[in-house]
Amino acid sequence: MGDSRQEKYISFLERLVRFTHFEPFDHESYKVLIREICEEYHLAKGSSEFYRSPLFERRKDGEYFCDFDNGKGEKELHKVRICSATKAVVIGTLYVEADDEERSQEEISQLDVMLRVILGFIARKRLIRKLEEYGFSDMSGYLNFRAFARYLDITNLENKLGGKVAFQMDIHNFTMVNQEIGRENADIVLRNYYNLLKAAIGETGIIIRLGGDKFAGMFDRRVKRQVFDIFNGAPVPYDETGVKRVSVSAAAGVYMLPDPFMMQVYGDVMDKILMAGNTAKRQTHGAIVIYDDKMKQEKNHIKKVQSDFKSALAAEEFAVFYQPKVDVETREIVGSEALCRWIWNSSLFWK
């Protein structure tokens, strides 16, 4: 093999490393390089496969990639199978035409090195994507709080939180939906309602699942009407034809972020939507409650009462008063009702 092929091999290898190790990934230029390599080495086809584990490999339940195929790849030339420490399996196969001549060991060795670079890149990309899924999604595929925290961090860093609308919501009477149409159909309703909100929120916002039928998220004010309409109630299908539907509404706590707004801690947003959400959930029917400072004052007031309660018990500040029960016919006392009152500074104290 001449110096010309060796120089081309080194050039191909350098370009492969550059394409597969630097961001952003330019897929079109990568495909051009793969074509050049295949034409230089007279390859008819190059394919790769990715499986989450050997079990998925046996089931043929994975991903298949092919960036070059001239339609004449009838004979397998070289194959590499790699099983990572995490048990992910990646396979690369090179094909040639049926009448292809036998290749030298040096040529096979060059192809092997380049194929392993490609497989390493594919495995790394797919594992990163799986880590993204596992790290930022729950077991059902809904984005989780980590995804919301990342969104808040990035949007805050870009100084784009100001003017947005944050929310926390519970689907109204979802237990009844479960009972009425069954858990499997109720899960479909949950997913479809989530997708309705996701579509209304758009790419500039986010919706995540906190657990059960509880969700949170953020969106631009320009889509507030559409999102609020879905909160107030929307028909949600749970069959393929869209004929079977249930009406779904939500109890939502909303915080209108001022503009400008810079977040110091997640609580600057989360505390407010959780307070408003709890208030909304106490309503008889689904409701939208907008956070205001009175809610914070009320929460602080409740905390103060809870804090003072223990010390009041220790100081014996509680007294029992008996309210008589009188028979209206005989006007005789027939019993009494015990009322506990908090005595503070010698007078009744209403916290």
Coordinates of C-alpha atoms in Angstrom, one line a residue:
M1 CA 0.0 0.0 0.0
G2 CA 1.5 3.3 -1.1
D3 CA 2.2 6.5 0.8
S4 CA -0.8 8.1 -0.8
R5 CA -3.3 5.7 0.9
Q6 CA -1.5 6.2 4.2
E7 CA -1.7 9.9 3.9
K8 CA -5.4 9.7 3.1
Y9 CA -6.0 7.4 6.0
I10 CA -4.4 9.8 8.4
S11 CA -6.4 12.7 6.9
F12 CA -9.6 10.6 7.2
L13 CA -8.8 9.7 10.8
E14 CA -8.1 13.3 11.8
R15 CA -11.3 14.5 10.2
L16 CA -13.3 11.7 11.9
V17 CA -11.9 12.6 15.3
R18 CA -12.7 16.3 14.7
F19 CA -16.3 15.6 13.6
T20 CA -17.0 13.1 16.4
H21 CA -15.4 15.0 19.3
F22 CA -16.4 18.6 18.8
E23 CA -19.7 20.4 19.0
P24 CA -21.9 21.2 17.3
F25 CA -22.1 18.0 15.3
D26 CA -22.4 18.7 11.5
H27 CA -24.2 15.7 10.2
E28 CA -24.2 16.7 6.6
S29 CA -20.4 17.2 6.5
Y30 CA -20.0 13.9 8.4
K31 CA -22.0 12.0 5.7
V32 CA -19.7 13.6 3.1
L33 CA -16.7 12.3 4.9
I34 CA -18.2 8.8 5.3
R35 CA -18.9 8.7 1.5
E36 CA -15.3 9.7 0.8
I37 CA -14.0 6.9 3.0
C38 CA -16.2 4.3 1.5
E39 CA -15.3 5.3 -2.0
E40 CA -11.6 5.4 -1.3
Y41 CA -11.7 1.9 0.3
H42 CA -14.2 0.6 -2.2
L43 CA -16.9 -0.1 0.4
A44 CA -20.5 -0.7 -0.8
K45 CA -22.2 -0.1 2.6
G46 CA -21.5 0.8 6.2
S47 CA -24.0 0.4 8.9
S48 CA -24.2 0.6 12.7
E49 CA -26.5 -0.6 15.4
F50 CA -27.1 0.5 19.0
Y51 CA -28.8 -1.5 21.8
R52 CA -29.4 -0.6 25.4
S53 CA -28.2 -4.1 26.5
P54 CA -27.5 -7.5 25.2
L55 CA -31.1 -8.5 25.9
F56 CA -32.3 -5.7 23.6
E57 CA -29.7 -6.9 21.1
R58 CA -31.2 -10.4 21.1
R59 CA -34.6 -8.9 20.6
K60 CA -33.3 -6.7 17.8
D61 CA -34.9 -3.8 19.7
G62 CA -32.5 -1.0 19.1
E63 CA -31.5 1.8 16.6
Y64 CA -30.0 1.2 13.1
F65 CA -27.9 3.8 11.2
C66 CA -26.6 3.8 7.6
D67 CA -25.0 6.8 6.2
F68 CA -23.7 5.1 3.0
D69 CA -25.2 2.4 0.8
N70 CA -24.7 2.1 -3.0
G71 CA -27.1 -0.8 -3.1
K72 CA -24.4 -3.4 -4.0
G73 CA -23.3 -4.4 -0.5
E74 CA -23.7 -8.2 -0.6
K75 CA -20.6 -9.5 1.3
E76 CA -19.6 -8.7 4.8
L77 CA -16.0 -7.4 5.0
H78 CA -15.5 -6.5 8.6
K79 CA -17.6 -6.3 11.8
V80 CA -16.9 -4.8 15.2
R81 CA -19.1 -5.4 18.3
I82 CA -18.5 -3.4 21.5
C83 CA -20.2 -3.9 24.8
S84 CA -19.6 -1.0 27.2
A85 CA -19.2 -1.1 30.9
T86 CA -22.9 -0.1 31.2
K87 CA -23.8 -3.1 29.0
A88 CA -24.8 -0.9 26.0
V89 CA -24.0 -2.7 22.7
V90 CA -22.9 -1.0 19.6
I91 CA -22.1 -2.9 16.3
G92 CA -20.5 -1.6 13.1
T93 CA -20.5 -3.6 9.9
L94 CA -18.7 -2.9 6.6
Y95 CA -19.9 -4.5 3.3
V96 CA -18.3 -4.9 -0.1
E97 CA -19.6 -6.1 -3.5
A98 CA -19.8 -9.8 -4.1
D99 CA -16.8 -10.0 -6.4
D100 CA -14.5 -7.8 -4.2
E101 CA -10.9 -8.9 -3.9
E102 CA -9.3 -9.9 -0.7
R103 CA -8.1 -7.0 1.4
S104 CA -4.7 -6.7 3.0
Q105 CA -4.3 -6.9 6.8
E106 CA -3.1 -3.2 6.8
E107 CA -6.2 -2.1 5.0
I108 CA -8.5 -4.0 7.4
S109 CA -6.6 -2.6 10.3
Q110 CA -7.1 1.0 9.0
L111 CA -10.8 0.3 8.5
D112 CA -11.1 -1.2 12.0
V113 CA -9.6 1.9 13.7
M114 CA -11.9 4.3 11.8
L115 CA -14.9 2.1 12.5
R116 CA -14.1 2.0 16.2
V117 CA -13.9 5.8 16.3
I118 CA -17.3 6.0 14.7
L119 CA -18.8 3.4 17.1
G120 CA -17.3 5.2 20.1
F121 CA -19.0 8.4 18.9
I122 CA -22.4 6.6 18.4
A123 CA -22.2 4.9 21.8
R124 CA -21.3 8.2 23.5
K125 CA -24.1 10.1 21.8
R126 CA -26.7 7.5 22.5
L127 CA -25.6 7.1 26.2
I128 CA -25.7 10.9 26.7
R129 CA -29.2 10.9 25.3
K130 CA -30.2 8.1 27.6
L131 CA -28.7 9.9 30.6
E132 CA -30.7 13.0 29.5
E133 CA -33.8 10.9 29.5
Y134 CA -33.1 9.2 32.8
G135 CA -31.9 12.4 34.5
F136 CA -34.5 14.8 33.3
S137 CA -37.5 12.5 32.8
D138 CA -39.5 10.2 35.1
M139 CA -40.3 6.6 34.4
S140 CA -43.3 7.5 32.3
G141 CA -41.3 9.9 30.1
Y142 CA -42.6 13.2 31.6
L143 CA -40.0 15.9 32.2
N144 CA -39.2 16.1 35.9
F145 CA -38.2 18.8 38.4
R146 CA -34.5 18.5 37.3
A147 CA -35.6 19.6 33.8
F148 CA -37.5 22.5 35.3
A149 CA -34.5 23.5 37.4
R150 CA -32.3 23.4 34.4
Y151 CA -34.8 25.5 32.4
L152 CA -34.9 28.1 35.2
D153 CA -31.1 28.2 35.5
I154 CA -30.6 28.7 31.7
T155 CA -33.5 31.2 31.3
N156 CA -32.3 33.1 34.4
L157 CA -28.7 33.2 33.1
E158 CA -30.0 34.7 29.8
N159 CA -32.0 37.2 31.8
K160 CA -35.3 36.1 30.2
L161 CA -37.4 35.1 33.2
G162 CA -38.9 38.6 33.6
G163 CA -42.5 38.7 32.4
K164 CA -43.0 34.9 32.2
V165 CA -45.8 33.1 33.9
A166 CA -45.1 30.2 36.3
F167 CA -47.7 27.7 37.4
Q168 CA -48.3 24.6 39.5
M169 CA -51.5 22.6 38.9
D170 CA -53.5 19.6 40.0
I171 CA -56.0 17.9 37.7
H172 CA -59.4 18.4 39.2
N173 CA -61.0 15.2 40.5
F174 CA -58.6 12.9 38.6
T175 CA -59.5 10.1 41.1
M176 CA -63.0 10.1 39.7
V177 CA -61.6 9.9 36.1
N178 CA -59.7 6.8 37.2
Q179 CA -62.8 5.2 38.6
E180 CA -65.0 6.2 35.6
I181 CA -62.8 5.0 32.7
G182 CA -60.2 2.8 34.4
R183 CA -56.5 3.4 35.2
E184 CA -55.2 2.6 31.7
N185 CA -57.5 5.0 30.0
A186 CA -56.9 7.6 32.7
D187 CA -53.2 7.4 32.0
I188 CA -54.0 8.2 28.3
V189 CA -56.1 11.2 29.4
L190 CA -53.3 12.4 31.6
R191 CA -50.8 12.2 28.7
N192 CA -53.2 13.9 26.2
Y193 CA -54.0 16.7 28.6
Y194 CA -50.3 17.2 29.2
N195 CA -49.7 17.3 25.4
L196 CA -52.5 19.9 25.0
L197 CA -50.7 22.1 27.6
K198 CA -47.3 21.4 26.1
A199 CA -48.5 22.5 22.6
A200 CA -50.1 25.6 24.0
I201 CA -47.0 26.5 26.0
G202 CA -44.7 26.1 23.0
E203 CA -40.9 25.8 22.7
T204 CA -40.1 28.9 24.8
G205 CA -41.8 27.4 27.9
I206 CA -41.8 24.1 29.8
I207 CA -44.2 21.8 31.6
I208 CA -43.0 19.1 34.0
R209 CA -44.6 16.5 36.2
L210 CA -44.1 16.7 40.0
G211 CA -45.8 13.4 40.6
G212 CA -49.2 11.8 40.2
D213 CA -51.6 14.4 38.6
K214 CA -49.5 17.4 39.8
F215 CA -47.6 19.4 37.2
A216 CA -45.6 22.7 37.1
G217 CA -44.2 24.8 34.4
M218 CA -43.6 28.2 32.8
F219 CA -44.8 30.0 29.7
D220 CA -44.8 33.4 27.9
R221 CA -47.6 35.8 28.7
R222 CA -48.6 35.9 25.0
V223 CA -50.0 32.4 25.4
K224 CA -51.7 33.0 28.7
R225 CA -55.2 32.9 27.3
Q226 CA -54.7 29.5 25.6
V227 CA -53.1 27.9 28.6
F228 CA -55.8 29.3 31.0
D229 CA -58.5 28.0 28.7
I230 CA -57.1 24.5 29.1
F231 CA -56.8 24.9 32.8
N232 CA -60.5 25.9 32.9
G233 CA -61.5 22.8 31.0
A234 CA -60.9 20.9 27.8
P235 CA -62.4 17.8 26.2
V236 CA -59.6 15.1 26.2
P237 CA -59.9 11.9 24.1
Y238 CA -58.7 8.6 25.3
D239 CA -59.3 6.4 22.2
E240 CA -57.6 6.4 18.7
T241 CA -60.7 7.8 17.0
G242 CA -61.1 10.6 19.4
V243 CA -64.8 9.8 20.0
K244 CA -64.4 8.8 23.6
R245 CA -63.6 11.9 25.7
V246 CA -63.7 13.3 29.2
S247 CA -63.7 16.9 30.3
V248 CA -60.6 17.7 32.3
S249 CA -59.9 20.9 34.2
A250 CA -57.2 21.9 36.7
A251 CA -56.7 23.7 40.0
A252 CA -53.8 26.0 39.1
G253 CA -51.6 28.3 41.2
V254 CA -50.1 31.0 39.0
Y255 CA -47.2 33.5 39.6
M256 CA -46.8 36.4 37.2
L257 CA -43.1 37.1 37.3
P258 CA -42.3 40.9 37.2
D259 CA -40.1 42.3 34.5
P260 CA -37.2 42.5 35.2
F261 CA -36.8 39.5 37.4
M262 CA -33.7 37.7 38.6
M263 CA -34.0 34.4 40.5
Q264 CA -31.7 33.9 43.4
V265 CA -33.0 30.5 44.5
Y266 CA -35.6 28.2 43.1
G267 CA -37.9 29.1 46.0
D268 CA -38.3 32.6 44.4
V269 CA -40.6 30.8 41.9
M270 CA -41.5 27.5 43.5
D271 CA -42.7 28.8 46.8
K272 CA -45.1 31.2 45.1
I273 CA -46.7 28.8 42.7
L274 CA -47.0 26.1 45.4
M275 CA -48.7 28.6 47.8
A276 CA -51.1 29.7 45.0
G277 CA -51.6 26.0 43.9
N278 CA -52.6 24.9 47.4
T279 CA -55.1 27.7 47.6
A280 CA -56.6 26.7 44.2
K281 CA -56.8 23.1 45.2
R282 CA -58.9 24.0 48.3
Q283 CA -61.6 25.4 46.0
T284 CA -64.7 23.3 45.4
H285 CA -64.2 23.3 41.6
G286 CA -61.1 23.7 39.5
A287 CA -59.8 27.3 39.8
I288 CA -57.0 29.5 38.8
V289 CA -55.4 31.5 41.7
I290 CA -52.9 34.2 41.1
Y291 CA -50.2 34.6 43.7
D292 CA -50.1 37.9 45.6
D293 CA -48.1 39.1 48.7
K294 CA -51.2 38.5 51.0
M295 CA -50.6 34.7 50.5
K296 CA -47.0 35.1 51.8
Q297 CA -48.3 37.1 54.8
E298 CA -50.9 34.4 55.5
K299 CA -48.3 31.7 55.3
N300 CA -46.0 33.6 57.7
H301 CA -49.0 34.1 60.0
I302 CA -49.7 30.3 60.0
K303 CA -46.0 29.6 60.7
K304 CA -46.0 32.1 63.6
V305 CA -49.1 30.4 65.1
Q306 CA -47.5 27.0 64.8
S307 CA -44.3 28.3 66.4
D308 CA -46.1 29.9 69.3
F309 CA -48.4 27.0 69.9
K310 CA -45.7 24.8 71.5
S311 CA -44.6 27.5 73.9
A312 CA -48.2 28.4 74.7
L313 CA -48.8 24.8 75.7
A314 CA -45.8 24.8 77.9
A315 CA -46.9 28.1 79.6
E316 CA -50.4 26.7 80.1
E317 CA -52.0 29.5 78.2
F318 CA -55.0 27.4 77.1
A319 CA -58.1 27.3 79.2
V320 CA -61.3 25.3 78.9
F321 CA -64.7 27.1 79.0
Y322 CA -67.9 25.1 79.3
Q323 CA -70.9 26.2 77.4
P324 CA -74.2 24.8 78.8
K325 CA -76.7 22.9 76.7
V326 CA -80.3 23.6 77.8
D327 CA -83.5 21.7 77.2
V328 CA -85.8 24.2 75.6
E329 CA -88.9 22.7 77.1
T330 CA -87.7 22.2 80.7
R331 CA -85.1 24.9 80.6
E332 CA -82.8 22.6 82.5
I333 CA -79.1 22.2 81.8
V334 CA -78.7 18.8 80.3
G335 CA -75.0 19.0 79.3
S336 CA -72.2 21.2 78.2
E337 CA -69.8 21.8 75.3
A338 CA -66.1 22.2 76.1
L339 CA -64.4 25.0 74.3
C340 CA -60.7 25.5 74.4
R341 CA -59.5 29.1 74.3
W342 CA -56.0 30.6 74.1
I343 CA -55.4 33.2 76.9
W344 CA -52.7 35.7 76.1
N345 CA -51.9 38.7 78.4
S346 CA -55.0 38.0 80.4
S347 CA -57.4 38.2 77.4
L348 CA -58.6 35.9 74.7
F349 CA -56.1 35.8 71.9
W350 CA -57.2 35.1 68.3
K351 CA -54.3 34.3 66.1

